[in-house]
Coordinates of C-alpha atoms in Angstrom, one line a residue:
Chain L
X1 CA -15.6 -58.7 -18.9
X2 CA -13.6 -59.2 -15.7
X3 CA -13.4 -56.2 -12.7
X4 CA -10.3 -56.4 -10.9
X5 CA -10.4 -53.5 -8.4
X6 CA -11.3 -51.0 -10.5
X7 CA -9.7 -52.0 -13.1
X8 CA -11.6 -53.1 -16.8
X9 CA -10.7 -55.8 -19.6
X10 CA -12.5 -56.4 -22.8
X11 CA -11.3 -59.7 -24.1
X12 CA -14.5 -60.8 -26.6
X13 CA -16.5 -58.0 -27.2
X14 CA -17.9 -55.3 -25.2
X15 CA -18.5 -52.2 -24.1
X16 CA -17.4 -50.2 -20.9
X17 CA -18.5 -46.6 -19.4
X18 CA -16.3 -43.8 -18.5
X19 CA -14.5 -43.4 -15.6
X20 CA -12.1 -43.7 -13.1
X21 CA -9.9 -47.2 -13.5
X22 CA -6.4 -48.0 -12.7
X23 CA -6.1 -50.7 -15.7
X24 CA -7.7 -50.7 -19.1
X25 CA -7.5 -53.5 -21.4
X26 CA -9.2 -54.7 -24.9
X27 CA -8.0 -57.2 -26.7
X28 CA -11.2 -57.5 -28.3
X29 CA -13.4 -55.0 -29.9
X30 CA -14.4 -52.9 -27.3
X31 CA -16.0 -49.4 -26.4
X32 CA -15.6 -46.8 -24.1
X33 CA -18.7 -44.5 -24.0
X34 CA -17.7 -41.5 -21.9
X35 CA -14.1 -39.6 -20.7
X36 CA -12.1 -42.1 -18.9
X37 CA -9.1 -41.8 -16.4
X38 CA -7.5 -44.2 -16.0
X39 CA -3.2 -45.0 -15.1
X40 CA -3.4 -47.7 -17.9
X41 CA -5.0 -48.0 -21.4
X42 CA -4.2 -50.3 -23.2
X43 CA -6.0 -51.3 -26.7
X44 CA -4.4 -54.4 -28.6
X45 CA -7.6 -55.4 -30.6
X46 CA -9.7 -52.6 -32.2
X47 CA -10.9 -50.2 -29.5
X48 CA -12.9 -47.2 -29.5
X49 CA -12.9 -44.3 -26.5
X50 CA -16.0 -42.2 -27.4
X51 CA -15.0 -39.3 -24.9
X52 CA -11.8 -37.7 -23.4
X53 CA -8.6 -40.1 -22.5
X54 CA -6.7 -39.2 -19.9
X55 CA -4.2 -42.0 -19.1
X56 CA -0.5 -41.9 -17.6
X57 CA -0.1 -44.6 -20.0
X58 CA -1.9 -45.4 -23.2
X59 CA -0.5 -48.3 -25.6
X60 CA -2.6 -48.5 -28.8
X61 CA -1.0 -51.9 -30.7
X62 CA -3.7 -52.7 -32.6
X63 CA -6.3 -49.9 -33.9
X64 CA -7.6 -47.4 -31.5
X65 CA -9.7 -44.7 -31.8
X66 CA -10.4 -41.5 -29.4
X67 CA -13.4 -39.4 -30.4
X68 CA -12.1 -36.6 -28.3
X69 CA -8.7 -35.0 -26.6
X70 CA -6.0 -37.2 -25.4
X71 CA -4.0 -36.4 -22.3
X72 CA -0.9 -38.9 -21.1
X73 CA 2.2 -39.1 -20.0
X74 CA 3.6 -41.9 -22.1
X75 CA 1.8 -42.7 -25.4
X76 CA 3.0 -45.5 -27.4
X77 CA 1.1 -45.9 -30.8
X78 CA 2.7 -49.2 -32.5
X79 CA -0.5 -50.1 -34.4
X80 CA -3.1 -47.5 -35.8
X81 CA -4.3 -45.0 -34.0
X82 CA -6.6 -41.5 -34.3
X83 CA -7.6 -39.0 -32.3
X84 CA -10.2 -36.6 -33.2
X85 CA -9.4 -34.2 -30.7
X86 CA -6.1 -33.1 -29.5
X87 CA -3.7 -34.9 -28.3
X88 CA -1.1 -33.5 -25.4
X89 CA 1.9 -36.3 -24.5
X90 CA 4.7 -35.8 -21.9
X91 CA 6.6 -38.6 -24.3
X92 CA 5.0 -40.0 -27.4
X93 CA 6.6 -42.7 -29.8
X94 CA 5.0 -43.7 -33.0
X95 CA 5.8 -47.0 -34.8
X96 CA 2.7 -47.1 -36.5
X97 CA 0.6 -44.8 -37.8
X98 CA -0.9 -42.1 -35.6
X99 CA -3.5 -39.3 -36.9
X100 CA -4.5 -36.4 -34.4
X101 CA -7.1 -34.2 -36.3
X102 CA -6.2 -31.3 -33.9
X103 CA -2.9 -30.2 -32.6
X104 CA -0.2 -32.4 -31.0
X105 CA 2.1 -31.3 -28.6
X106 CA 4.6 -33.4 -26.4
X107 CA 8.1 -33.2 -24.5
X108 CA 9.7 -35.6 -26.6
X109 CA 8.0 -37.2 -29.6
X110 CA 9.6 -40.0 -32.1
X111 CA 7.8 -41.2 -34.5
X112 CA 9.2 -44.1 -37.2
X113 CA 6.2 -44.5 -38.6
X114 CA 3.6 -42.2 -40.5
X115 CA 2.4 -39.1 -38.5
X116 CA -0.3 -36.9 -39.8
X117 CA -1.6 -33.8 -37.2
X118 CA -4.1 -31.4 -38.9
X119 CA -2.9 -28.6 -36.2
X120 CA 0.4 -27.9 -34.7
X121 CA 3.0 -30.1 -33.6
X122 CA 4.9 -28.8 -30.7
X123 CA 7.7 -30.8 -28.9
X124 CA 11.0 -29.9 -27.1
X125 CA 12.3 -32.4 -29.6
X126 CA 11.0 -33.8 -32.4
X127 CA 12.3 -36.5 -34.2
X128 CA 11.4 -38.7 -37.2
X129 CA 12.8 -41.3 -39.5
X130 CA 8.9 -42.2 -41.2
X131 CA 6.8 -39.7 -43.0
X132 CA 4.7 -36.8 -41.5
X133 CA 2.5 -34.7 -43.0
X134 CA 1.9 -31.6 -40.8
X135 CA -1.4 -29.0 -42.0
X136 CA 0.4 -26.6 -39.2
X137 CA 3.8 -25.2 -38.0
X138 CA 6.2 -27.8 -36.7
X139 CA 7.4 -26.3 -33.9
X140 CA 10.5 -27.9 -31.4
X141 CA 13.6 -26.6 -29.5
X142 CA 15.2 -29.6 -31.4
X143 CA 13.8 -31.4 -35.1
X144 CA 15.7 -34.2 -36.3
X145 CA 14.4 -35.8 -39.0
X146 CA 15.2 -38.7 -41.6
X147 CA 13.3 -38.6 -44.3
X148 CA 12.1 -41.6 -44.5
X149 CA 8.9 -41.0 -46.8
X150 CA 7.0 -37.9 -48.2
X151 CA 7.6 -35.2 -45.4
X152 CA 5.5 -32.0 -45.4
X153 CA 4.9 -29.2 -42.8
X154 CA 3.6 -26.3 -43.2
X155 CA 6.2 -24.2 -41.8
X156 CA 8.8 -25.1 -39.2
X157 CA 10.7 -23.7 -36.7
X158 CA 12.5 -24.0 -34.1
X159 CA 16.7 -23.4 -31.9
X160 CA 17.8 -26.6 -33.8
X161 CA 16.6 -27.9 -37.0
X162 CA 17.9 -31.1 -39.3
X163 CA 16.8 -32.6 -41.9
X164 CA 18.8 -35.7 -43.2
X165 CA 18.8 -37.8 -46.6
X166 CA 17.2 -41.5 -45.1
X167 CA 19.0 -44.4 -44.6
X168 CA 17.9 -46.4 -48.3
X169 CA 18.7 -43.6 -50.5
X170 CA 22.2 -43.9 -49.8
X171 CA 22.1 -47.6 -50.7
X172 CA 22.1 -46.8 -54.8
X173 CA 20.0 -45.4 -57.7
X174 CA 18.2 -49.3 -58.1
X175 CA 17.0 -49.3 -54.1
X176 CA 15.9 -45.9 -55.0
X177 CA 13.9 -46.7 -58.1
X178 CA 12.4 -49.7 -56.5
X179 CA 11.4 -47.9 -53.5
X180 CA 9.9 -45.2 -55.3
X181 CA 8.3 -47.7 -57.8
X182 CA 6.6 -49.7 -55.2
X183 CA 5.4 -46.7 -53.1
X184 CA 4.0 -45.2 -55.9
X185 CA 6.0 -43.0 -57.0
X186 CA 6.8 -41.8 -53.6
X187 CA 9.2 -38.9 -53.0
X188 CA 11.3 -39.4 -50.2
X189 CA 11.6 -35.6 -49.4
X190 CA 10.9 -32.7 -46.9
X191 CA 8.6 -29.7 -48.1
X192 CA 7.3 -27.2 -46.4
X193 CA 6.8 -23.5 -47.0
X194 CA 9.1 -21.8 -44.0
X195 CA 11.5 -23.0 -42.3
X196 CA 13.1 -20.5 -39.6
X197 CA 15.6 -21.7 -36.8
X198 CA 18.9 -20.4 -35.6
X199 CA 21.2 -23.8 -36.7
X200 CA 19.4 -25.1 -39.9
X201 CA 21.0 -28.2 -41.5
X202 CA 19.2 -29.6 -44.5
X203 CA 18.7 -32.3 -47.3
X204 CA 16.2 -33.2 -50.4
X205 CA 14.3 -30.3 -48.5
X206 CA 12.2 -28.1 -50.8
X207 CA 11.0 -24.9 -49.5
X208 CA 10.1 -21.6 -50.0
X209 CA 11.8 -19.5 -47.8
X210 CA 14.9 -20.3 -44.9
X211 CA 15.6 -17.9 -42.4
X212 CA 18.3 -18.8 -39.9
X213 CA 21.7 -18.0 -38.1
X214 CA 23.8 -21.0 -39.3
X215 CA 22.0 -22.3 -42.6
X216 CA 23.9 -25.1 -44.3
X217 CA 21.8 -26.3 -47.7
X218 CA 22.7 -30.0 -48.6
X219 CA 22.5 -32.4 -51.4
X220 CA 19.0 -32.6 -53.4
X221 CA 17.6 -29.4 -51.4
X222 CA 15.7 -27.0 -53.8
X223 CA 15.3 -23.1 -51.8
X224 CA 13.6 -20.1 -53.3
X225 CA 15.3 -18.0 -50.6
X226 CA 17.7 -18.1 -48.1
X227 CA 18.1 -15.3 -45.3
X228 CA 21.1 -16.0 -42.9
X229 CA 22.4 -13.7 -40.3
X230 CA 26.3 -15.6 -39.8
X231 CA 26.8 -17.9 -42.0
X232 CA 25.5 -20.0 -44.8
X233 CA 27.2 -23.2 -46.8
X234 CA 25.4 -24.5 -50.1
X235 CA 26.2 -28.1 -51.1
X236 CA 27.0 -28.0 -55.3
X237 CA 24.1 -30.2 -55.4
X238 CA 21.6 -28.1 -53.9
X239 CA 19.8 -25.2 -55.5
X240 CA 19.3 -21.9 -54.0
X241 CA 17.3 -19.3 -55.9
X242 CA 18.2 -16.1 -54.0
X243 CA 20.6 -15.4 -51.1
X244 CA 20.6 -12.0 -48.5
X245 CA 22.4 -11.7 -45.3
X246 CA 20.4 -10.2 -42.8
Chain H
X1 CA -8.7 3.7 -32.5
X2 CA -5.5 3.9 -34.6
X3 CA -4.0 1.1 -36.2
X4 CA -1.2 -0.4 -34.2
X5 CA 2.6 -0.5 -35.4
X6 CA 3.8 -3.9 -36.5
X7 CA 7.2 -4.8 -36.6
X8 CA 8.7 -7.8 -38.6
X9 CA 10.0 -11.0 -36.7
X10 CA 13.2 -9.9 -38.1
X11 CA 13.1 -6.8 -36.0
X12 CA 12.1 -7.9 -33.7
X13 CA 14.9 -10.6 -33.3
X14 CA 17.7 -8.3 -34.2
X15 CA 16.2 -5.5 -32.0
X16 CA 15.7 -7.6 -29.0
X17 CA 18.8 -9.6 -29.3
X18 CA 16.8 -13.3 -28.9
X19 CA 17.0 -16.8 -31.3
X20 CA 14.5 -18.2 -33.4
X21 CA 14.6 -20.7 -30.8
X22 CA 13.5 -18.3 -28.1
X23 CA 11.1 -17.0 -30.0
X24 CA 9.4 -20.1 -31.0
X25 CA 9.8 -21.6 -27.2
X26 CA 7.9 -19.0 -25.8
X27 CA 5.4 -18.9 -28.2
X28 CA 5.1 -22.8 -27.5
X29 CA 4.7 -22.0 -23.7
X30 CA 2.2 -19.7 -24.6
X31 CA 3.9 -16.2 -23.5
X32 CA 3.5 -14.6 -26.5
X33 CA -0.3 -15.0 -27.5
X34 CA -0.7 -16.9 -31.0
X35 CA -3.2 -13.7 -32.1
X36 CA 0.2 -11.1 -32.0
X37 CA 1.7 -13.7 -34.9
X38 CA 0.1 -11.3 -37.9
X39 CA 1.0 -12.7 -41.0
X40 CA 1.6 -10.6 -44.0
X41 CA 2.2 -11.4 -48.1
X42 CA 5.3 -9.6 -48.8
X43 CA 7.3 -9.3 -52.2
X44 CA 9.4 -12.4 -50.7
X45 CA 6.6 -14.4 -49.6
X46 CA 4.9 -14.8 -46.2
X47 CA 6.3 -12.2 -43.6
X48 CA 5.4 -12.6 -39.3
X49 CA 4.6 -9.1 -38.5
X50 CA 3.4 -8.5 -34.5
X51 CA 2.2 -5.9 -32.9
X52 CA 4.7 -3.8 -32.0
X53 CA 4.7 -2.2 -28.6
X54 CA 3.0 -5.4 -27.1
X55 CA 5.8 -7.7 -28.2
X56 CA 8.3 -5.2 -27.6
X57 CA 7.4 -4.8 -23.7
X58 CA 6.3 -8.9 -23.8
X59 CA 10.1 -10.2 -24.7
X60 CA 11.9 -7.5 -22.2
X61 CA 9.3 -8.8 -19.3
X62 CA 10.4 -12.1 -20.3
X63 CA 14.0 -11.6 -20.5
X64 CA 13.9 -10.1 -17.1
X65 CA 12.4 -12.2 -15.7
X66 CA 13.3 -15.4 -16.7
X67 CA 16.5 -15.0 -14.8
X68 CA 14.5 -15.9 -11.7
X69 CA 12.1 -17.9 -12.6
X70 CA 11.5 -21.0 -14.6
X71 CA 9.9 -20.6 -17.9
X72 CA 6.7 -22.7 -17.1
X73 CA 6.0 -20.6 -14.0
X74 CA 6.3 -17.6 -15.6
X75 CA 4.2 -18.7 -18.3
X76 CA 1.5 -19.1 -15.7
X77 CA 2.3 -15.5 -14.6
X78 CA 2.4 -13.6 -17.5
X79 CA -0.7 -15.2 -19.7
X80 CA -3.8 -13.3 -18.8
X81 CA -6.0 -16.5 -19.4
X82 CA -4.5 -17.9 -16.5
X83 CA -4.2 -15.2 -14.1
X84 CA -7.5 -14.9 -13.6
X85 CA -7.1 -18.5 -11.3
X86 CA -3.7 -16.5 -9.7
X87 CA -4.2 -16.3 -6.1
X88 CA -1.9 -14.4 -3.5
X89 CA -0.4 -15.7 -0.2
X90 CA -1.9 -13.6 2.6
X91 CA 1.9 -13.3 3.8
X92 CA 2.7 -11.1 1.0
X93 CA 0.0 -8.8 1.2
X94 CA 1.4 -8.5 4.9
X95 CA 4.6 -8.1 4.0
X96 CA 3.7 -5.5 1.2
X97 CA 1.7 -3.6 3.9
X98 CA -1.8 -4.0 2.0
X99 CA -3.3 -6.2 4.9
X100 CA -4.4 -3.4 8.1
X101 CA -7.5 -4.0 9.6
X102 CA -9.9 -1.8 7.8
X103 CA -9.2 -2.9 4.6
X104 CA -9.9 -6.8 6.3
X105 CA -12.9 -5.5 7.8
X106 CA -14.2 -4.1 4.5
X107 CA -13.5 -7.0 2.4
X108 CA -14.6 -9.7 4.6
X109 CA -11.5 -11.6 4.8
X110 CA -11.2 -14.3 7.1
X111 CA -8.2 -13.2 9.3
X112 CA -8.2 -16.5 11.5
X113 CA -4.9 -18.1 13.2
X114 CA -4.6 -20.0 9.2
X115 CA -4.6 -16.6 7.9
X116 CA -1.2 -16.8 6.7
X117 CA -1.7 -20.0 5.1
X118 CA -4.6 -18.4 2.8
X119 CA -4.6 -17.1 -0.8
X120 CA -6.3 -14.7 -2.2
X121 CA -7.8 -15.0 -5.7
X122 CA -6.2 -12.2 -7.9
X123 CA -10.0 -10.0 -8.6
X124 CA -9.8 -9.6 -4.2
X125 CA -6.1 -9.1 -4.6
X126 CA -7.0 -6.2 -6.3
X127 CA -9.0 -5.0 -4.0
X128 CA -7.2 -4.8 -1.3
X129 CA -4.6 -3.3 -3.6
X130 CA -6.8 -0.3 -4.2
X131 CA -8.1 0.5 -0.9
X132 CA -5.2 0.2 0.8
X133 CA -3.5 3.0 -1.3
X134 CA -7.4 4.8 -0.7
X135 CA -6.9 3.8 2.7
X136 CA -4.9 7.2 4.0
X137 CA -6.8 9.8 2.3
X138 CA -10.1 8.2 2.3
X139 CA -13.1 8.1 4.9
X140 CA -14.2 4.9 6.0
X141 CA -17.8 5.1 4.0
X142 CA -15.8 6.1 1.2
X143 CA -13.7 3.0 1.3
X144 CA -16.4 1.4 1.4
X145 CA -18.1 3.3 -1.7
X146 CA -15.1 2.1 -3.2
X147 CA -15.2 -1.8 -2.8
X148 CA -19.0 -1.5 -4.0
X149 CA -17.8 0.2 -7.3
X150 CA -14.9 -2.1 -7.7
X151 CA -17.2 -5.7 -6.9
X152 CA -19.4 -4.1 -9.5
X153 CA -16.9 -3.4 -11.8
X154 CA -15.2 -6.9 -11.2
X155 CA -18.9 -8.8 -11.8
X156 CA -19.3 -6.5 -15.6
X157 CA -15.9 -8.1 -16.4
X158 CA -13.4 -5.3 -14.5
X159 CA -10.5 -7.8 -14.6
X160 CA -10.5 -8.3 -18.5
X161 CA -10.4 -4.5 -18.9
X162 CA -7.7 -3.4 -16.6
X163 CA -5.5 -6.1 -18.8
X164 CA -5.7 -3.8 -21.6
X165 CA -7.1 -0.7 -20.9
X166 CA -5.3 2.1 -18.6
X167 CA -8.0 2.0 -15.9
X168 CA -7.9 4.6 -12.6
X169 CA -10.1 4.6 -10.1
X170 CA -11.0 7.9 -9.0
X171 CA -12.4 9.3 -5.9
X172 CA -13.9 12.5 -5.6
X173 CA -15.8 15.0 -3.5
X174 CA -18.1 17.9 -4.3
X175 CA -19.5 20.3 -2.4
X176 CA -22.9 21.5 -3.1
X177 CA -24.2 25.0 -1.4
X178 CA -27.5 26.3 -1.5
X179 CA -29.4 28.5 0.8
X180 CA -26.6 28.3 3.4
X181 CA -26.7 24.3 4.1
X182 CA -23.7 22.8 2.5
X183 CA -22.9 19.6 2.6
X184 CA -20.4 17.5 0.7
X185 CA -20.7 14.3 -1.6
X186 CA -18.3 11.1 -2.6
X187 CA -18.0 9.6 -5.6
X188 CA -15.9 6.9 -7.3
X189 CA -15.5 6.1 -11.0
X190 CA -13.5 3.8 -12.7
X191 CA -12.8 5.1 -15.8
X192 CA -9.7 5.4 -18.0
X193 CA -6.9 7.3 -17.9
X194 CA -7.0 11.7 -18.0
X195 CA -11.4 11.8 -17.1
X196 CA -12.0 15.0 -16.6
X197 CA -14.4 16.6 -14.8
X198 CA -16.4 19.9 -13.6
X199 CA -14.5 22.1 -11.5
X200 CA -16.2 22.0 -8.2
X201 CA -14.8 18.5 -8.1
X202 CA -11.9 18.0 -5.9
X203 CA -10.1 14.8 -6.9
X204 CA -8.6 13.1 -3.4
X205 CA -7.1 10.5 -5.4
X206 CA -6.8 8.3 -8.0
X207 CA -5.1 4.9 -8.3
X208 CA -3.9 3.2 -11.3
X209 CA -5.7 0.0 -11.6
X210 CA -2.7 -1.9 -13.9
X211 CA -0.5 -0.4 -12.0
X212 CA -1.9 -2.4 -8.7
X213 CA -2.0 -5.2 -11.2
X214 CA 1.4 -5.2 -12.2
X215 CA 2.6 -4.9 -8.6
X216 CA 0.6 -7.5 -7.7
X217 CA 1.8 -9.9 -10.7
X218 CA 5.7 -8.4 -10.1
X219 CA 5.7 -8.9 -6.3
X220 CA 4.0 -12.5 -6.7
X221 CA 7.2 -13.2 -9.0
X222 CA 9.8 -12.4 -7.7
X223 CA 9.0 -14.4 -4.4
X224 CA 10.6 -18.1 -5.5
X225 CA 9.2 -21.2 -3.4
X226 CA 7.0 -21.0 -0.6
X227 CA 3.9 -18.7 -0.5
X228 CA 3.8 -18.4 -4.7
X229 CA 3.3 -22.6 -4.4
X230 CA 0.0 -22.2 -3.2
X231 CA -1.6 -22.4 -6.7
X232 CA 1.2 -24.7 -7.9
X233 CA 0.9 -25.4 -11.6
X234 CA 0.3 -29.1 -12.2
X235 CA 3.0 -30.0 -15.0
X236 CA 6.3 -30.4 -14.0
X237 CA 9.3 -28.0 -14.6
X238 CA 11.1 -29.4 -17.7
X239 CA 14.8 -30.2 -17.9
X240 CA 15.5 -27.8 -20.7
X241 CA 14.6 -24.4 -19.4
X242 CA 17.9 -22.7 -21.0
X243 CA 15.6 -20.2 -22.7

């Protein structure tokens, strides 16, 4: 362990205290025991924070965990990460996989990978190309999302919501099979039990009900209900139980 | 009590002319409180029900005033969890003619050459609120019967009351006569709205403790920059405040 100013890096193994540092850095297997501030954390090896983060920036590359809340400006989560607590992001981008046991909410979130929040997610805009599974309501000004995987939300809602078909399942029926051979059987779908917004654009979405303004039902989407104030498209691919206009 | 109306998210959207999108932004900056979202089974599945007056008087605040002021601010304003950290310029309180001498006498404020620079936290706003609109028909030890009963009142948890009850403060006088020595006794009780009492009791006045509030909250508002930045929020003011 080397102090540069106040700054901390674990490089073997080790444990620091909490804090206030400017830099952060385990490359190691290291331990934080207590709530840290720092401007930098950055956790490449395994690392541990067993109290409250608050960081401007916190990159998590290899496998980080944070026993309590998580406050930054910038999170970048590219390995595996989990937060016990809750975690509250100006800008948070996922390539990995990121848990947060409580709720999420950020500006701007991304995630490519595999998202899981037990709470609420709440963004300005949300987008996704991985898989999420959300125990809450999925709440952003803008969702965009690819299904890339198995998506669930509890319910969602939001000014602008869409929900696209992912990239491989337009590559054939034999990528398709593959895929959902080697991912064990692995629906590459959204489902959720509510979705309400006022432009709703969907695909392979199954859900209960869908209340919008501008609804517009795609290819492989299942609906018990639709409720639309203006307008409302179905794709002849799509199922819809039961139509009103409100 | 009675049980309150609801009204459907539906309704409430086509009544109140807003967007999903509104709706769910606000709720995200935490204007609307989470406990108004009352969800209900209904022979189409799930159904948002809220209360309905609250909402109702919530979204026209908001839509009033969100022509002024930027969403996260008036976030800040309108929450009651946060208001409690409010604190008012000593400018305004000048400027709203709340600040004369007696009432700084009788709440101890600090009236130095900074004075202007000072806040006030939003329980002593209140205050001064209230014994300045005492201040013309009351004595001087009733005034100062007054700020007793409301630091009382504050310290048994005044300020999360007035946020949902219809709290006056009343100030009264009765005259008591016996073997030809009168004389006359003050009283002040904060109690809600239409107390009654015996008829020997004159009531000088009573003031309308949300009322104050909502001035206070209103006038603290409207005012954009300066003296309102002196409990500035710490998160910045997003780029998308179109709502």
């Amino acid at each position: 362990m080397n102090d540069k100013g106040n700054s901390a890096s674990i490089s073997g193994a080790g444990t620091i205290g909490g804090g206030t540092y400017t830099r952060i850095t385990i490359s190691g297997a290291g331990k934080i025991t207590g709530d840290i501030i720092a401007e930098e954390l950055r956790i490449s090896g395994a690392g541990k924070v067993q109290g409250r983060a608050e960081a401007t920036q916190i990159v998590a590359s290899g496998s980080a965990v944070f026993t309590e809340d998580v406050v930054s400006d910038e999170m970048r989560v590219s390995g595996s990460a989990r937060v016990e607590g809750r975690a509250k992001v100006k800008e948070m981008k996922c390539s990995g996989t990121f848990k947060v046991a409580g709720g999420l909410s950020s500006e701007y979130i991304k995630t490519t990978g595999d998202l899981h929040v037990g709470g609420d997610v709440e963004a300005e805009i949300f987008k996704a190309t991985g898989g999420f599974k959300i125990d809450g309501l999925l709440s952003a000004d803008k969702v965009e999302v690819h299904i890339g995987g198995r998506c669930q939300a509890k319910e969602i809602g939001g000014a602008r919501i869409e929900v696209e078909r992912g990239g491989w399942k337009e590559k054939g029926i034999i990528l398709d099979g593959l895929i959902k051979l080697f991912s064990g059987g692995g629906i590459a779908e959204l489902r959720t039990a509510q979705i309400e917004g006022d432009e709703i654009r969907l695909e392979d979405t199954i859900a209960d009900v869908v209340r919008g303004k501008e609804v517009e039902i795609g290819q492989g989407c299942h609906i018990t209900l639709v409720e639309y104030s203006e307008s409302l498209r179905i794709h002849p691919n799509a199922k819809v139980d039961k139509q009103t206009k409100i | 009590m009675s049980e309150e109306r609801l009204i459907s998210k539906k309704d409430v959207l086509e009544k109140l002319r807003i967007s999903y999108g509104q709706l769910y932004r606000w709720k995200r900056k935490g204007l609307i409180p989470e406990d108004w979202f009352i969800r209900q089974s209904t022979f189409t599945g799930q159904e948002t029900f809220f209360p309905a007056d609250k909402i109702i008087a919530r979204i026209e605040r908001i839509k009033e005033m969100k022509e002024n002021l930027p969403l996260d601010e008036l976030a800040n304003l309108i929450t009651s969890q946060v208001n409690e950290k409010l604190e008012v310029a000593f400018s305004r309180l000048r400027n709203l003619g709340w600040l004369d001498e007696q009432v700084v006498k009788i709440c101890h404020i600090n009236c130095g050459k900074e004075a202007d620079k000072q806040t006030l936290p939003l329980a002593d706003t209140l205050c001064v609120g209230v014994l300045s609109k005492l201040e013309k028909t009351a004595r001087s030890e009733e005034i100062d019967l007054a700020k007793q009963t409301l630091d009382r009142a504050i310290s048994k948890g005044l300020m999360e009351r007035v946020r949902s009850e219809r709290l006056f403060l009343y100030l009264l006088r009765k005259r008591l006569a016996a073997a030809g020595i009168s004389a006359e006794i003050s009283l002040v009780i904060i109690s809600q709205e239409g107390a009654m009492f015996d008829p020997g009791i004159e009531v000088v006045q009573s003031v309308d403790l949300q009322g104050v509030l909502e001035t206070i909250k209103l006038d603290f508002g409207h005012q954009d920059g300066s003296a309102g930045n002196a409990r500035r929020s710490r998160e910045e003011q997003e780029p998308s405040e179109n709502g």
